[in-house]
């Protein structure tokens, strides 16, 4: 079954933080003042709580810090790349692609749907390597937007 | 190794997770294509109970034949054996049977140590579905002695009891909640009747009509399955065939309908009289204040004494009924025989010999029907061309009035004779008999029996089922931090659609729905980033033990779910267990029946008081 990945709300290819928290904060900061997040304090608390509950890394290279939160009315997604790789937990020491996902609380399967769509894009080694080498944020976002064009 | 290479050599934990997710995908596929639903499982256990019921019926018949041979030295039928005996032996044999039955009951009291005497009907209608094993075995063994020695009593009683006790044991082993356990015991009873009379529809309707008081498919379905399997078991293993082979009867003229209706009214009046006689006999024996063993010996002696002149009074009356239906008994003989048989049944039943009065009831009905039909034939041949057909209709009418279950009576008669042509007069006469009987005795043989029992044991009276009793404890749960692999494992190891998620102190937080994760089972690579909390449904309905049944049912109708979580209270939400929709539907069917019975009992009581005043 194919799942559609909604367009990224925010993208950066120049994540620089040296810890997981710093990287997640880098991705979250632009959202803080956007109209997409109704209560940024709550959203941050929920993100941190989810990270404390268990790993958010999908594989060695990819991590998806996320939370189901009452602070958003619709799905919000921000993507970024870390050139050198950052440790997320013991098993995932060099995460380079990070996607921050906030989903409304009442939709149980929404996170799974986005995750499935994201994973199916990243399963393609070519897409993955182009994401890792994309020159600009726009190029990065486009690579995920439309698979056929990529 | 660069990033990409590392990606494709998955670490062992991730590989394990993927394996579990794939396994769950297979399990979901199997669940959707092969795995049974709750009602299919109910029907499976009903079928097993039917099979056990059929086996127990065969075992009881074999035991009966063996003991009969030992006591009478003859392998033939009851009446035939007694016909070949010298007078002294006719007198002594039923008494010896009474003695044996009494000794068994006395010894049995030691084994059962004052345990409850619950029989199947109480267990279904009044109790908690538990039919005591030892008491049932003792009672059935005593019945075996009383019946094998010629006691004028039916064998269907102990057969149904045995079948029910096996059903109760099966249900208790499965740890079924009370309403489902009662239903399974009902299946046992239906299987017992079905195998005793080779009548699956009658067996199912007997329990539905008399004991459960409902023909809702939730209860009738399992009863039908149990009854059919029981009948098949007996047919295959015991080569049972139609019980009463009768010549083909038909409605010879439309004018016959009048006499048939009259027969219904007569049978409807005679049946209460017969029941009254049985009750009087019971009181009479009790007033003698004899020890139980002597009481049973005395009952046996009375039957034996009558057998000196009429060996036909021995046994349940089956062979004589057959002879009446074939037209082999002259009316004068039959008149005497009917009177003696009534006395003999009163003696056996009154002295406390355990057994059924079902078949003796059929005998009385056949006699009344034949005599009436013969009488009409003498004065108006067109009105009753064939008195034997009247005998058959009389059986149904008498049974309808005595049992107060006309539907069951009509079906049972039809099944036992497989004579469809007689169905029109049978239906009419049974209906008239039912109403005539009801206005005379107010309550049926079974209703009265249960009322008396309930008076003696107040704790048995009308238990109202609460939701707490339907609760199945310890449902599988996971913590919100459970990994996707743990969630999948829980779904694989138990047959549920919603996995409960609980926090500290078993606080119910929500559920993970199999429906939600099903579309993603084909993508095991997403599993590592998912915890139960990511896919939790928090707005899942729950109930507390003091929720009313209608509210619980409303919750089930609003949401398409098979089970509802039960929590201690809305505040602390401590998970106590879950209840299933199936159990609730069965309990509601029962509750409706109980309300009806209660109302009927109240009316009867009020009538009684009004009459006394």
XYZ file of C-alpha atoms in Angstrom:
763
model
C 0.000 0.000 0.000
C 1.388 3.407 -0.913
C 1.049 6.303 1.470
C 1.426 9.921 0.425
C 3.917 12.012 2.273
C 2.637 15.535 2.920
C 5.016 18.320 1.846
C 7.544 19.389 4.472
C 6.457 22.508 6.373
C 10.053 23.459 7.056
C 13.409 22.229 5.752
C 17.048 22.773 6.570
C 20.124 21.061 5.169
C 22.481 22.658 7.614
C 21.794 21.155 11.022
C 24.844 21.738 13.214
C 23.945 20.685 16.766
C 26.202 18.119 18.379
C 23.530 16.427 20.519
C 20.120 15.019 19.814
C 18.435 17.717 21.858
C 20.300 20.494 20.044
C 19.375 19.088 16.647
C 15.713 18.629 17.556
C 15.662 22.183 18.925
C 17.162 23.464 15.650
C 14.327 21.830 13.739
C 11.689 22.940 16.206
C 12.698 26.602 16.514
C 11.239 27.792 13.178
C 7.958 26.095 14.084
C 7.854 27.819 17.434
C 6.644 31.076 15.946
C 4.641 29.666 13.065
C 0.867 29.589 13.119
C 0.966 25.807 12.695
C 1.801 25.239 16.335
C -0.840 26.630 18.665
C 1.069 26.077 21.902
C 4.786 25.726 21.335
C 5.552 25.144 25.013
C 3.190 22.180 25.126
C 4.515 20.839 21.836
C 8.088 20.933 23.150
C 7.130 19.229 26.411
C 5.394 16.467 24.432
C 8.398 16.055 22.136
C 10.788 15.724 25.049
C 8.485 13.309 26.845
C 8.282 11.076 23.771
C 12.056 11.059 23.408
C 12.382 10.043 27.048
C 9.933 7.157 26.525
C 11.987 5.386 23.883
C 14.165 5.603 20.807
C 13.011 7.737 17.887
C 15.673 6.476 15.479
C 14.376 4.567 12.474
C 17.720 3.163 11.429
C 21.400 4.086 11.599
C 20.967 7.167 9.450
C 17.407 8.315 10.003
C 15.596 9.584 13.123
C 12.025 10.808 13.558
C 11.596 12.801 16.755
C 7.845 13.127 17.075
C 4.916 13.624 19.376
C 1.160 13.390 19.367
C 0.157 16.652 20.861
C -2.830 18.836 21.480
C -0.703 21.762 20.341
C -1.336 21.154 16.633
C -4.539 20.960 14.666
C -2.989 19.254 11.665
C 0.097 17.249 10.959
C 3.275 19.337 11.023
C 6.514 18.022 9.592
C 9.993 19.524 9.444
C 12.974 17.823 7.805
C 16.673 18.423 8.095
C 20.127 17.060 7.355
C 23.227 16.888 9.490
C 26.349 16.642 7.374
C 28.535 14.871 9.909
C 25.976 12.808 11.751
C 24.858 13.171 15.367
C 24.394 10.503 18.069
C 20.725 9.916 18.982
C 21.137 7.002 21.357
C 23.519 4.146 22.098
C 22.650 2.188 19.014
C 22.302 5.119 16.652
C 25.498 7.123 16.805
C 25.499 8.898 13.464
C 22.053 10.061 12.455
C 22.123 12.351 9.430
C 18.516 12.679 8.286
C 16.109 14.008 10.907
C 12.355 14.470 10.488
C 10.384 16.154 13.218
C 6.722 15.186 13.168
C 3.883 16.602 15.253
C 0.471 14.953 14.897
C -2.864 15.892 16.440
C -3.700 13.828 19.505
C -7.021 12.436 18.300
C -5.638 10.789 15.153
C -4.108 7.513 16.232
C -2.862 6.189 12.915
C -1.678 9.469 11.384
C 1.878 9.121 12.644
C 2.104 5.591 11.273
C 0.872 6.776 7.904
C 3.526 9.511 7.633
C 6.197 7.196 8.907
C 5.255 4.559 6.353
C 5.331 7.128 3.548
C 8.686 8.449 4.704
C 10.172 4.980 5.061
C 9.044 3.968 1.591
C 10.804 7.038 0.138
C 13.956 6.349 2.097
C 13.978 2.690 1.107
C 15.231 3.771 -2.296
C 19.064 4.035 -1.983
C 19.214 6.672 -4.735
C 16.767 9.008 -2.983
C 18.624 8.492 0.242
C 21.997 9.346 -1.198
C 20.589 12.421 -3.005
C 19.055 13.617 0.264
C 22.447 13.263 1.879
C 24.088 15.320 -0.862
C 21.335 17.860 -1.666
C 22.776 21.353 -2.011
C 19.808 23.426 -0.822
C 16.784 23.049 1.427
C 14.491 23.410 -1.562
C 16.214 20.559 -3.377
C 15.955 18.457 -0.191
C 12.240 19.139 0.113
C 11.579 18.452 -3.571
C 13.287 15.069 -3.371
C 10.627 13.968 -0.913
C 7.743 15.781 -2.537
C 7.453 13.873 -5.752
C 9.138 10.570 -6.234
C 8.658 10.422 -9.984
C 10.336 13.805 -10.523
C 13.242 12.936 -8.254
C 31.438 1.354 5.788
C 29.391 4.320 4.681
C 25.927 5.226 5.887
C 24.126 3.418 3.139
C 25.923 0.132 3.618
C 25.245 0.266 7.325
C 21.572 0.756 6.608
C 21.297 -2.512 4.737
C 22.990 -4.686 7.326
C 20.231 -4.475 9.932
C 21.282 -5.171 13.538
C 19.822 -8.340 15.143
C 17.236 -6.468 17.275
C 15.807 -4.683 14.282
C 15.727 -7.981 12.380
C 13.821 -9.585 15.253
C 11.328 -6.732 15.296
C 10.771 -7.096 11.585
C 10.254 -10.830 12.049
C 7.580 -10.234 14.682
C 5.799 -7.655 12.530
C 5.758 -10.107 9.614
C 4.388 -12.780 11.953
C 1.606 -10.441 13.030
C 0.806 -9.778 9.405
C 0.347 -13.513 8.861
C -1.744 -13.766 12.022
C -3.998 -10.923 10.863
C -4.361 -12.600 7.484
C -5.258 -15.871 9.164
C -7.658 -14.073 11.514
C -9.424 -12.506 8.571
C -9.556 -15.611 6.421
C -9.588 -18.608 8.723
C -9.588 -17.760 12.406
C -12.983 -18.187 14.107
C -14.975 -15.317 15.532
C -16.518 -15.347 19.002
C -19.833 -16.804 17.894
C -18.083 -19.522 15.912
C -16.209 -20.502 19.055
C -19.474 -20.550 21.015
C -20.948 -22.858 18.390
C -17.858 -25.065 18.538
C -18.240 -25.608 22.281
C -21.963 -26.140 21.823
C -21.117 -28.852 19.295
C -18.662 -30.496 21.663
C -21.267 -30.438 24.426
C -23.721 -32.027 21.991
C -21.239 -34.797 21.236
C -20.621 -35.444 24.946
C -24.386 -35.415 25.517
C -24.872 -38.038 22.807
C -22.128 -40.230 24.304
C -23.565 -39.945 27.816
C -27.014 -40.890 26.512
C -25.560 -43.993 24.881
C -23.656 -44.865 28.050
C -26.819 -44.468 30.134
C -28.843 -46.688 27.799
C -26.140 -49.348 27.832
C -26.039 -49.181 31.637
C -29.804 -49.441 31.750
C -29.866 -52.508 29.485
C -27.136 -54.168 31.532
C -28.793 -53.569 34.872
C -32.191 -54.516 33.488
C -30.758 -57.832 32.344
C -29.183 -58.411 35.767
C -32.425 -57.634 37.630
C -34.888 -59.418 35.357
C -32.720 -61.990 33.637
C -34.177 -60.882 30.321
C -32.599 -58.730 27.650
C -35.907 -57.616 26.096
C -38.061 -54.540 26.655
C -39.489 -53.704 30.055
C -43.057 -54.866 29.464
C -41.885 -58.026 27.698
C -39.519 -58.937 30.566
C -42.203 -58.434 33.177
C -44.705 -60.371 31.093
C -42.519 -63.479 31.310
C -41.919 -63.248 35.054
C -43.707 -65.186 37.793
C -45.977 -63.026 39.970
C -43.695 -62.941 42.999
C -40.875 -61.655 40.869
C -43.055 -58.963 39.314
C -43.836 -57.794 42.840
C -40.290 -57.906 44.123
C -38.245 -56.564 41.212
C -39.392 -52.907 41.299
C -39.076 -52.993 45.096
C -35.517 -54.288 44.771
C -34.822 -51.462 42.349
C -36.262 -49.006 44.857
C -34.035 -50.491 47.539
C -30.963 -50.141 45.315
C -31.886 -46.578 44.374
C -32.401 -45.707 48.039
C -29.066 -47.196 49.045
C -27.313 -45.323 46.236
C -28.934 -42.054 47.340
C -28.013 -42.710 50.996
C -24.401 -43.574 50.190
C -24.334 -40.673 47.778
C -25.199 -38.258 50.551
C -21.936 -39.224 52.211
C -19.914 -38.511 49.091
C -21.651 -35.263 48.311
C -21.574 -34.176 51.982
C -24.680 -32.058 51.875
C -23.617 -30.349 48.660
C -26.257 -28.629 46.619
C -28.864 -30.749 44.880
C -29.029 -28.414 41.937
C -30.245 -30.048 38.776
C -29.827 -28.745 35.275
C -32.992 -26.752 35.141
C -32.211 -24.836 38.301
C -28.638 -24.330 37.171
C -29.821 -22.657 33.997
C -32.862 -20.791 35.190
C -32.043 -19.955 38.776
C -28.450 -20.684 39.584
C -25.041 -19.834 38.293
C -24.802 -22.593 35.710
C -22.918 -24.944 38.002
C -24.423 -28.425 37.965
C -22.758 -30.374 40.800
C -20.927 -33.379 39.396
C -21.142 -35.836 42.297
C -24.798 -35.188 43.073
C -25.664 -35.644 39.410
C -23.805 -38.935 39.196
C -25.481 -40.183 42.374
C -28.929 -39.118 41.177
C -28.414 -40.667 37.745
C -27.184 -43.936 39.239
C -30.219 -44.050 41.530
C -32.436 -43.321 38.534
C -30.696 -46.134 36.655
C -31.681 -48.581 39.439
C -35.265 -47.306 39.637
C -35.807 -47.378 35.875
C -34.004 -50.668 35.146
C -36.137 -52.428 37.755
C -39.374 -51.369 36.083
C -40.200 -48.126 37.898
C -42.927 -46.229 36.078
C -40.794 -43.281 35.260
C -39.008 -41.750 32.253
C -35.378 -42.244 31.400
C -35.049 -38.834 29.751
C -34.643 -37.091 33.141
C -31.286 -38.633 34.085
C -30.117 -38.534 30.459
C -30.640 -34.786 30.374
C -29.049 -34.394 33.800
C -25.933 -36.313 32.735
C -25.604 -34.369 29.526
C -26.018 -31.084 31.419
C -23.414 -31.926 34.025
C -20.887 -32.635 31.273
C -21.774 -29.290 29.683
C -21.373 -27.520 33.013
C -17.966 -29.138 33.546
C -16.887 -28.102 30.048
C -17.988 -24.518 30.646
C -16.306 -24.327 34.031
C -13.117 -25.670 32.530
C -13.349 -22.919 29.913
C -14.000 -20.419 32.756
C -17.070 -19.032 31.028
C -18.942 -16.194 32.719
C -22.298 -17.071 34.277
C -24.682 -16.318 31.387
C -22.544 -18.187 28.864
C -22.135 -21.060 31.309
C -25.911 -21.223 31.710
C -26.321 -21.233 27.961
C -23.823 -24.072 27.636
C -25.691 -26.072 30.298
C -28.802 -25.345 28.237
C -26.977 -26.835 25.259
C -26.295 -29.905 27.395
C -29.978 -30.201 28.251
C -30.979 -29.777 24.603
C -28.457 -32.471 23.653
C -29.928 -34.747 26.341
C -33.506 -34.372 25.080
C -32.380 -34.656 21.481
C -30.549 -37.911 22.104
C -33.258 -39.328 24.365
C -36.027 -38.789 21.796
C -33.984 -38.663 18.606
C -35.503 -35.197 18.245
C -33.008 -32.362 17.687
C -35.517 -29.584 16.979
C -37.657 -30.570 19.957
C -34.575 -30.676 22.184
C -33.446 -27.209 21.145
C -36.927 -25.743 21.515
C -37.538 -27.443 24.853
C -34.660 -25.527 26.409
C -35.373 -22.331 24.476
C -39.058 -22.311 25.376
C -39.169 -23.684 28.901
C -35.824 -22.919 30.413
C -34.381 -19.886 28.640
C -37.714 -18.455 27.534
C -36.306 -17.046 24.320
C -35.769 -18.076 20.745
C -33.297 -15.272 20.052
C -30.621 -16.598 17.718
C -27.884 -15.833 20.281
C -29.224 -18.646 22.429
C -31.131 -20.782 19.932
C -28.133 -21.110 17.592
C -25.886 -22.944 20.079
C -28.858 -25.038 21.270
C -29.553 -26.182 17.716
C -25.917 -27.100 17.101
C -25.707 -29.077 20.360
C -28.971 -30.882 19.664
C -28.048 -31.791 16.100
C -24.579 -33.069 17.006
C -26.050 -35.106 19.868
C -28.647 -36.659 17.578
C -26.040 -37.459 14.933
C -23.803 -39.033 17.568
C -26.582 -41.304 18.767
C -27.684 -42.117 15.229
C -24.224 -43.057 14.049
C -23.047 -44.934 17.143
C -26.327 -46.423 18.260
C -28.308 -46.761 15.036
C -31.242 -44.909 16.541
C -34.217 -44.323 14.268
C -37.598 -42.650 14.500
C -38.892 -43.332 17.985
C -42.560 -43.979 17.297
C -43.218 -45.717 14.009
C -46.801 -44.890 13.233
C -49.073 -45.694 10.349
C -49.594 -42.653 8.161
C -52.426 -40.544 9.496
C -54.327 -37.901 7.709
C -57.160 -35.540 8.213
C -59.941 -37.655 6.713
C -62.553 -34.955 6.721
C -62.575 -31.334 7.663
C -65.311 -32.218 10.192
C -62.671 -33.931 12.292
C -61.293 -30.544 13.329
C -64.171 -30.108 15.795
C -63.438 -33.299 17.757
C -59.720 -32.516 17.635
C -60.320 -29.147 19.278
C -62.491 -30.862 21.857
C -59.663 -33.353 22.445
C -57.346 -30.402 23.037
C -59.692 -29.046 25.685
C -60.046 -32.460 27.337
C -56.294 -33.133 27.334
C -55.748 -29.621 28.658
C -58.007 -30.404 31.585
C -56.731 -33.934 32.170
C -53.056 -32.954 32.208
C -53.373 -30.750 35.300
C -55.306 -33.559 36.956
C -52.451 -35.970 36.250
C -49.910 -33.496 37.598
C -52.057 -32.970 40.653
C -52.132 -36.721 41.252
C -48.349 -36.857 41.119
C -48.105 -34.031 43.647
C -50.657 -35.649 45.946
C -48.703 -38.898 45.816
C -45.560 -37.066 46.776
C -47.298 -35.460 49.742
C -48.822 -38.818 50.732
C -45.441 -40.563 50.767
C -43.901 -37.739 52.735
C -46.665 -37.878 55.341
C -45.740 -41.519 56.065
C -42.420 -40.245 57.446
C -40.572 -43.360 56.290
C -36.821 -43.390 55.780
C -35.984 -42.681 52.129
C -34.956 -46.282 51.387
C -38.219 -47.713 52.724
C -40.184 -45.049 50.885
C -38.577 -46.100 47.605
C -39.134 -49.804 48.397
C -42.802 -49.065 49.067
C -43.096 -47.189 45.789
C -41.514 -50.172 44.027
C -43.891 -52.583 45.752
C -46.931 -50.633 44.553
C -45.675 -50.700 40.983
C -44.855 -54.409 41.387
C -48.312 -55.177 42.753
C -49.966 -53.432 39.807
C -47.600 -55.299 37.468
C -48.991 -58.634 38.682
C -52.175 -57.811 36.751
C -50.808 -55.353 34.254
C -47.100 -55.744 33.492
C -47.625 -52.871 31.012
C -47.436 -50.340 33.861
C -43.705 -50.979 34.223
C -41.197 -48.688 32.608
C -41.799 -45.377 30.909
C -44.767 -46.574 28.885
C -43.023 -46.418 25.549
C -43.971 -49.862 24.236
C -47.601 -49.518 25.268
C -47.827 -46.091 23.675
C -46.517 -47.673 20.522
C -49.174 -50.400 20.748
C -51.907 -47.765 21.210
C -50.713 -45.888 18.151
C -50.835 -49.141 16.154
C -54.351 -49.761 17.405
C -53.353 -52.972 19.208
C -55.018 -52.222 22.550
C -58.751 -52.674 23.098
C -60.522 -49.686 24.656
C -61.620 -51.492 27.818
C -58.105 -52.752 28.488
C -56.758 -49.312 27.780
C -59.110 -47.655 30.241
C -57.936 -49.964 33.009
C -54.339 -49.715 31.894
C -54.444 -45.915 31.906
C -55.763 -45.864 35.459
C -53.157 -48.371 36.652
C -50.384 -46.528 34.834
C -51.392 -43.255 36.485
C -51.217 -44.962 39.884
C -47.891 -46.607 39.071
C -46.349 -43.325 37.920
C -47.709 -41.601 41.022
C -46.144 -44.364 43.169
C -42.742 -44.129 41.464
C -42.659 -40.352 41.296
C -44.209 -39.863 44.733
C -41.804 -42.227 46.455
C -38.947 -40.069 45.221
C -37.553 -42.285 42.486
C -35.401 -39.961 40.425
C -36.388 -39.849 36.776
C -38.508 -37.971 34.298
C -42.275 -37.805 33.862
C -42.016 -36.810 30.228
C -42.582 -40.214 28.639
C -45.312 -41.222 31.129
C -47.010 -37.945 30.126
C -46.928 -39.070 26.507
C -48.498 -42.393 27.511
C -51.342 -40.630 29.299
C -51.900 -38.375 26.298
C -52.025 -41.306 23.889
C -54.540 -43.116 26.110
C -56.813 -40.102 26.560
C -56.605 -39.352 22.828
C -57.377 -42.899 21.762
C -60.271 -43.349 24.174
C -61.784 -40.034 23.106
C -61.298 -40.786 19.420
C -62.803 -44.236 19.867
C -65.822 -42.771 21.681
C -66.441 -40.198 18.953
C -65.995 -42.837 16.271
C -68.766 -44.945 17.836
C -71.341 -42.175 17.733
C -70.131 -40.180 14.702
C -67.712 -42.067 12.423
C -67.081 -39.048 10.181
C -65.899 -36.988 13.156
C -63.146 -39.431 14.088
C -62.406 -41.844 11.273
C -59.196 -43.077 12.868
C -58.950 -43.185 16.699
C -55.190 -43.895 16.470
C -54.652 -40.466 14.933
C -56.459 -39.066 17.956
C -53.998 -40.922 20.171
C -51.117 -39.184 18.457
C -52.712 -35.767 18.700
C -53.602 -36.517 22.324
C -49.923 -37.072 23.111
C -49.012 -33.633 21.834
C -51.958 -31.918 23.487
C -51.300 -33.586 26.857
C -47.618 -32.712 26.701
C -48.393 -29.115 25.683
C -50.675 -28.698 28.679
C -48.421 -30.462 31.183
C -45.210 -28.750 30.139
C -46.862 -25.459 29.189
C -44.603 -25.440 26.150
C -46.861 -25.985 23.119
C -44.252 -25.156 20.477
C -41.897 -27.758 21.888
C -44.759 -30.288 22.167
C -45.798 -29.848 18.541
C -42.250 -30.104 17.254
C -41.307 -33.022 19.487
C -44.370 -34.999 18.434
C -43.703 -34.302 14.805
C -40.077 -35.349 15.148
C -40.807 -38.490 17.108
C -43.353 -39.729 14.593
C -42.249 -37.987 11.398
C -45.910 -37.890 10.515
C -46.453 -34.557 8.834
C -50.079 -35.143 7.840
C -51.136 -34.905 11.436
C -49.588 -31.480 11.968
C -52.810 -29.444 11.440
C -54.915 -31.100 14.130
C -51.809 -31.447 16.312
C -51.159 -27.704 16.261
C -54.759 -26.813 16.981
C -55.253 -29.351 19.755
C -51.931 -28.484 21.424
C -52.779 -24.798 21.428
C -56.227 -25.378 22.915
C -54.760 -27.782 25.453
C -52.135 -25.232 26.411
C -54.687 -22.531 27.171
C -57.060 -24.920 28.919
C -54.188 -26.226 31.042
C -52.883 -22.786 31.842
C -56.173 -21.521 33.141
C -56.438 -24.595 35.372
C -53.049 -24.987 36.908
C -51.523 -21.570 36.501
C -48.031 -22.920 36.144
C -46.380 -25.824 34.414
C -44.758 -28.872 35.890
C -41.382 -27.199 35.504
C -42.341 -23.708 36.609
C -43.927 -25.093 39.729
C -40.955 -27.265 40.467
C -38.634 -24.313 40.192
C -40.819 -22.048 42.283
C -40.869 -24.594 45.094
C -37.143 -24.988 44.855
C -36.626 -21.236 44.947
C -38.790 -20.986 48.056
C -36.657 -23.571 49.811
C -33.397 -22.019 48.761
C -33.886 -18.273 48.779
C -30.353 -17.602 47.631
C -31.247 -19.221 44.350
C -34.130 -16.905 43.680
C -33.861 -14.741 40.594
C -30.244 -13.724 40.590
C -29.859 -10.547 38.611
C -26.704 -10.612 36.585
C -24.510 -7.574 37.070
C -21.847 -6.472 34.661
C -19.240 -7.425 37.243
C -20.242 -11.081 36.810
C -19.627 -10.933 33.082
C -16.146 -9.613 33.608
C -13.267 -11.635 32.254
C -10.224 -10.622 34.261
C -6.605 -10.164 33.189
C -6.853 -9.047 29.595
C -3.469 -8.666 27.904
C -2.087 -5.144 28.355
C 1.021 -3.162 27.425
C 2.625 -0.026 28.845
C 2.576 3.181 26.802
C 6.342 2.751 26.367
C 5.959 -0.715 24.873
C 7.791 -1.080 21.592
C 6.012 -1.935 18.365
C 7.452 -5.414 18.670
C 5.868 -5.891 22.092
C 2.556 -4.631 20.743
C 2.738 -7.092 17.863
C 3.652 -9.927 20.229
C 0.566 -9.199 22.342
C -1.653 -9.290 19.258
C -0.094 -12.538 18.108
C -0.478 -14.320 21.426
C -4.113 -13.424 22.082
C -7.140 -13.150 19.888
C -8.005 -9.493 20.418
C -8.647 -6.525 18.191
C -7.893 -3.827 20.726
C -4.893 -4.054 23.007
C -5.355 -2.190 26.289
C -2.625 0.244 27.271
C -2.226 0.795 31.002
C -0.024 3.048 33.089
C 1.033 2.764 36.725
C -1.572 1.064 39.008
C -3.116 -0.480 35.923
C -4.677 2.844 35.013
C -6.466 2.448 31.694
C -5.049 4.949 29.203
C -6.428 3.746 25.905
C -6.008 1.047 23.306
C -3.869 0.178 20.350
C -6.217 -0.981 17.662
C -5.207 -3.790 15.342
C -7.320 -2.032 12.752
C -4.988 1.008 12.946
C -1.737 -0.880 12.545
C -2.946 -3.469 10.046
C -2.168 -1.404 6.905
C 1.433 -0.948 8.051
C 2.334 -4.551 8.780
C 3.746 -4.840 5.270
C 6.421 -2.285 6.203
C 8.339 -3.777 9.097
C 11.137 -1.212 8.672
C 9.064 1.484 10.394
C 8.684 -0.581 13.547
C 11.794 0.628 15.360
C 10.547 4.206 15.643
C 7.121 3.339 17.036
C 5.935 2.912 20.631
C 2.452 2.059 21.878
C 1.937 5.684 22.914
C 2.433 6.818 19.285
C -0.559 4.880 18.063
C -2.745 4.994 21.146
C -6.472 5.708 20.935
C -7.294 7.624 24.062
C -10.970 8.211 23.411
C -11.845 4.514 23.652
C -15.097 3.814 25.563
C -14.976 2.035 28.918
C -17.477 1.059 31.558
C -17.439 0.599 35.329
C -18.870 -2.402 37.210
C -21.951 -0.397 38.218
C -22.825 0.551 34.638
C -26.287 -0.672 33.716
C -26.683 -3.337 31.052
C -28.588 -1.027 28.678
C -25.786 1.561 28.864
C -23.209 -1.143 28.196
C -25.216 -2.341 25.217
C -25.462 1.240 23.978
C -21.664 1.492 24.114
C -21.413 -1.663 22.033
C -23.881 -0.431 19.441
C -22.159 2.957 19.162
C -18.719 1.492 18.568
C -17.993 -1.505 16.430
C -16.138 -3.476 19.041
C -16.417 -6.973 20.468
C -15.085 -6.185 23.951
C -15.315 -3.259 26.341
C -12.745 -2.544 29.049
C -14.115 -2.416 32.602
C -12.410 0.031 34.976
C -12.867 0.496 38.719
C -14.267 4.027 38.403
C -14.057 6.969 36.050
C -11.595 8.727 38.365
C -8.785 6.222 38.948
C -9.650 4.095 35.865
C -7.959 0.979 37.243
C -8.423 -1.766 34.633
C -10.382 -4.699 36.101
C -10.968 -6.722 32.952
C -13.219 -6.724 29.938
C -16.681 -7.883 28.949
C -17.633 -9.296 25.598
C -20.621 -8.294 23.505
C -21.603 -11.927 23.159
C -21.765 -12.484 26.933
C -23.758 -9.288 27.331
C -26.302 -10.276 24.677
C -26.791 -13.677 26.288
C -27.211 -12.029 29.712
C -29.738 -9.536 28.350
C -31.777 -12.294 26.734
C -31.860 -13.986 30.117
C -32.717 -10.817 31.992
C -35.746 -10.286 29.767
C -36.910 -13.819 30.474
C -36.424 -13.369 34.216
C -38.410 -10.163 34.228
C -41.222 -11.966 32.425
C -41.131 -14.905 34.848
C -41.120 -12.551 37.808
C -44.110 -10.668 36.491
C -45.960 -13.938 35.826
C -45.154 -15.187 39.350
C -46.487 -11.940 40.816
C -49.709 -12.211 38.854
C -50.129 -15.827 39.924
C -49.523 -14.859 43.560
C -52.032 -12.023 43.334
C -54.596 -14.377 41.771
C -54.034 -16.865 44.540
C -54.576 -14.236 47.210
C -57.668 -12.951 45.455
C -59.067 -16.480 45.294
C -58.278 -17.098 48.953
C -60.032 -13.888 49.904
